[in-house]
Amino acid sequence: MLAAEREAINAVAGLLRLFPEVRRRTPDRAAYFVMHTVESLTRGYAAHPENQTIAKDDFVVELVTMLEAYLTRADDTGIKP
């Protein structure tokens, strides 16, 4: 992992720890998934704006809704590895 990526994940994990509504047991892991999800989805959206089937405002709402649901849901899903 690149040093800059590690620093960004550490910063996001620190922010997640400030919000009691974030229920992920491992903020570092949650930050990793948040960072990579945001990066991947926004890069794909921004790279081809003319080919999008969803308006920018709707894209933002959906992304925030998805991340909020992930971060505020209890960690234990009952799924065993």
Short mmCIF file of C-alpha atoms in Angstrom, two decimals:
data_model
loop_
_atom_site.label_atom_id
_atom_site.label_comp_id
_atom_site.label_asym_id
_atom_site.label_seq_id
_atom_site.Cartn_x
_atom_site.Cartn_y
_atom_site.Cartn_z
CA MET A 1 0.00 0.00 0.00
CA LEU A 2 1.30 3.44 -0.86
CA ALA A 3 2.24 5.74 2.01
CA ALA A 4 -0.23 8.40 0.83
CA GLU A 5 -3.02 5.82 0.70
CA ARG A 6 -2.19 4.62 4.21
CA GLU A 7 -2.21 8.23 5.48
CA ALA A 8 -5.60 8.87 3.87
CA ILE A 9 -7.06 5.68 5.35
CA ASN A 10 -5.68 6.59 8.78
CA ALA A 11 -7.25 10.06 8.50
CA VAL A 12 -10.64 8.65 7.49
CA ALA A 13 -10.46 6.03 10.27
CA GLY A 14 -9.75 8.83 12.74
CA LEU A 15 -12.82 10.71 11.53
CA LEU A 16 -14.98 7.59 11.74
CA ARG A 17 -13.95 7.15 15.39
CA LEU A 18 -15.45 10.58 16.17
CA PHE A 19 -18.98 9.53 15.24
CA PRO A 20 -20.76 7.20 17.68
CA GLU A 21 -23.29 6.25 15.01
CA VAL A 22 -20.52 4.48 13.08
CA ARG A 23 -20.88 0.89 14.24
CA ARG A 24 -18.02 -0.84 12.43
CA ARG A 25 -15.76 -2.58 14.96
CA THR A 26 -12.63 -1.93 12.93
CA PRO A 27 -12.52 1.69 11.76
CA ASP A 28 -9.31 1.05 9.80
CA ARG A 29 -10.99 -1.66 7.75
CA ALA A 30 -14.12 0.46 7.28
CA ALA A 31 -11.98 3.40 6.16
CA TYR A 32 -10.23 1.17 3.61
CA PHE A 33 -13.57 0.15 2.08
CA VAL A 34 -14.95 3.69 2.16
CA MET A 35 -11.85 5.12 0.49
CA HIS A 36 -11.73 2.50 -2.25
CA THR A 37 -15.48 2.60 -2.88
CA VAL A 38 -15.54 6.38 -3.22
CA GLU A 39 -12.42 6.41 -5.37
CA SER A 40 -13.62 3.69 -7.73
CA LEU A 41 -17.18 4.91 -8.17
CA THR A 42 -16.34 8.60 -8.52
CA ARG A 43 -13.47 7.93 -10.93
CA GLY A 44 -15.74 5.83 -13.11
CA TYR A 45 -18.49 8.43 -13.00
CA ALA A 46 -16.20 11.37 -13.69
CA ALA A 47 -14.25 9.63 -16.45
CA HIS A 48 -17.33 9.24 -18.66
CA PRO A 49 -19.85 11.92 -17.68
CA GLU A 50 -21.55 11.83 -21.07
CA ASN A 51 -22.39 8.12 -20.72
CA GLN A 52 -24.01 8.25 -17.28
CA THR A 53 -27.58 7.09 -16.80
CA ILE A 54 -27.89 8.81 -13.44
CA ALA A 55 -27.75 12.55 -12.74
CA LYS A 56 -24.84 13.83 -10.68
CA ASP A 57 -27.03 14.85 -7.73
CA ASP A 58 -28.67 11.41 -7.71
CA PHE A 59 -25.24 9.75 -7.89
CA VAL A 60 -24.11 11.67 -4.81
CA VAL A 61 -27.29 10.81 -2.88
CA GLU A 62 -26.98 7.11 -3.72
CA LEU A 63 -23.29 6.98 -2.80
CA VAL A 64 -23.85 8.71 0.53
CA THR A 65 -26.86 6.48 1.28
CA MET A 66 -24.85 3.33 0.55
CA LEU A 67 -21.88 4.40 2.67
CA GLU A 68 -24.08 5.59 5.52
CA ALA A 69 -25.89 2.24 5.58
CA TYR A 70 -22.58 0.36 5.62
CA LEU A 71 -21.06 2.49 8.37
CA THR A 72 -24.07 2.52 10.67
CA ARG A 73 -25.03 -1.15 10.38
CA ALA A 74 -23.83 -3.50 13.11
CA ASP A 75 -20.73 -5.50 12.19
CA ASP A 76 -22.14 -8.93 12.88
CA THR A 77 -23.99 -10.07 9.77
CA GLY A 78 -24.03 -13.71 10.77
CA ILE A 79 -21.99 -14.63 7.71
CA LYS A 80 -19.17 -17.02 8.48
CA PRO A 81 -16.01 -17.02 6.35
#
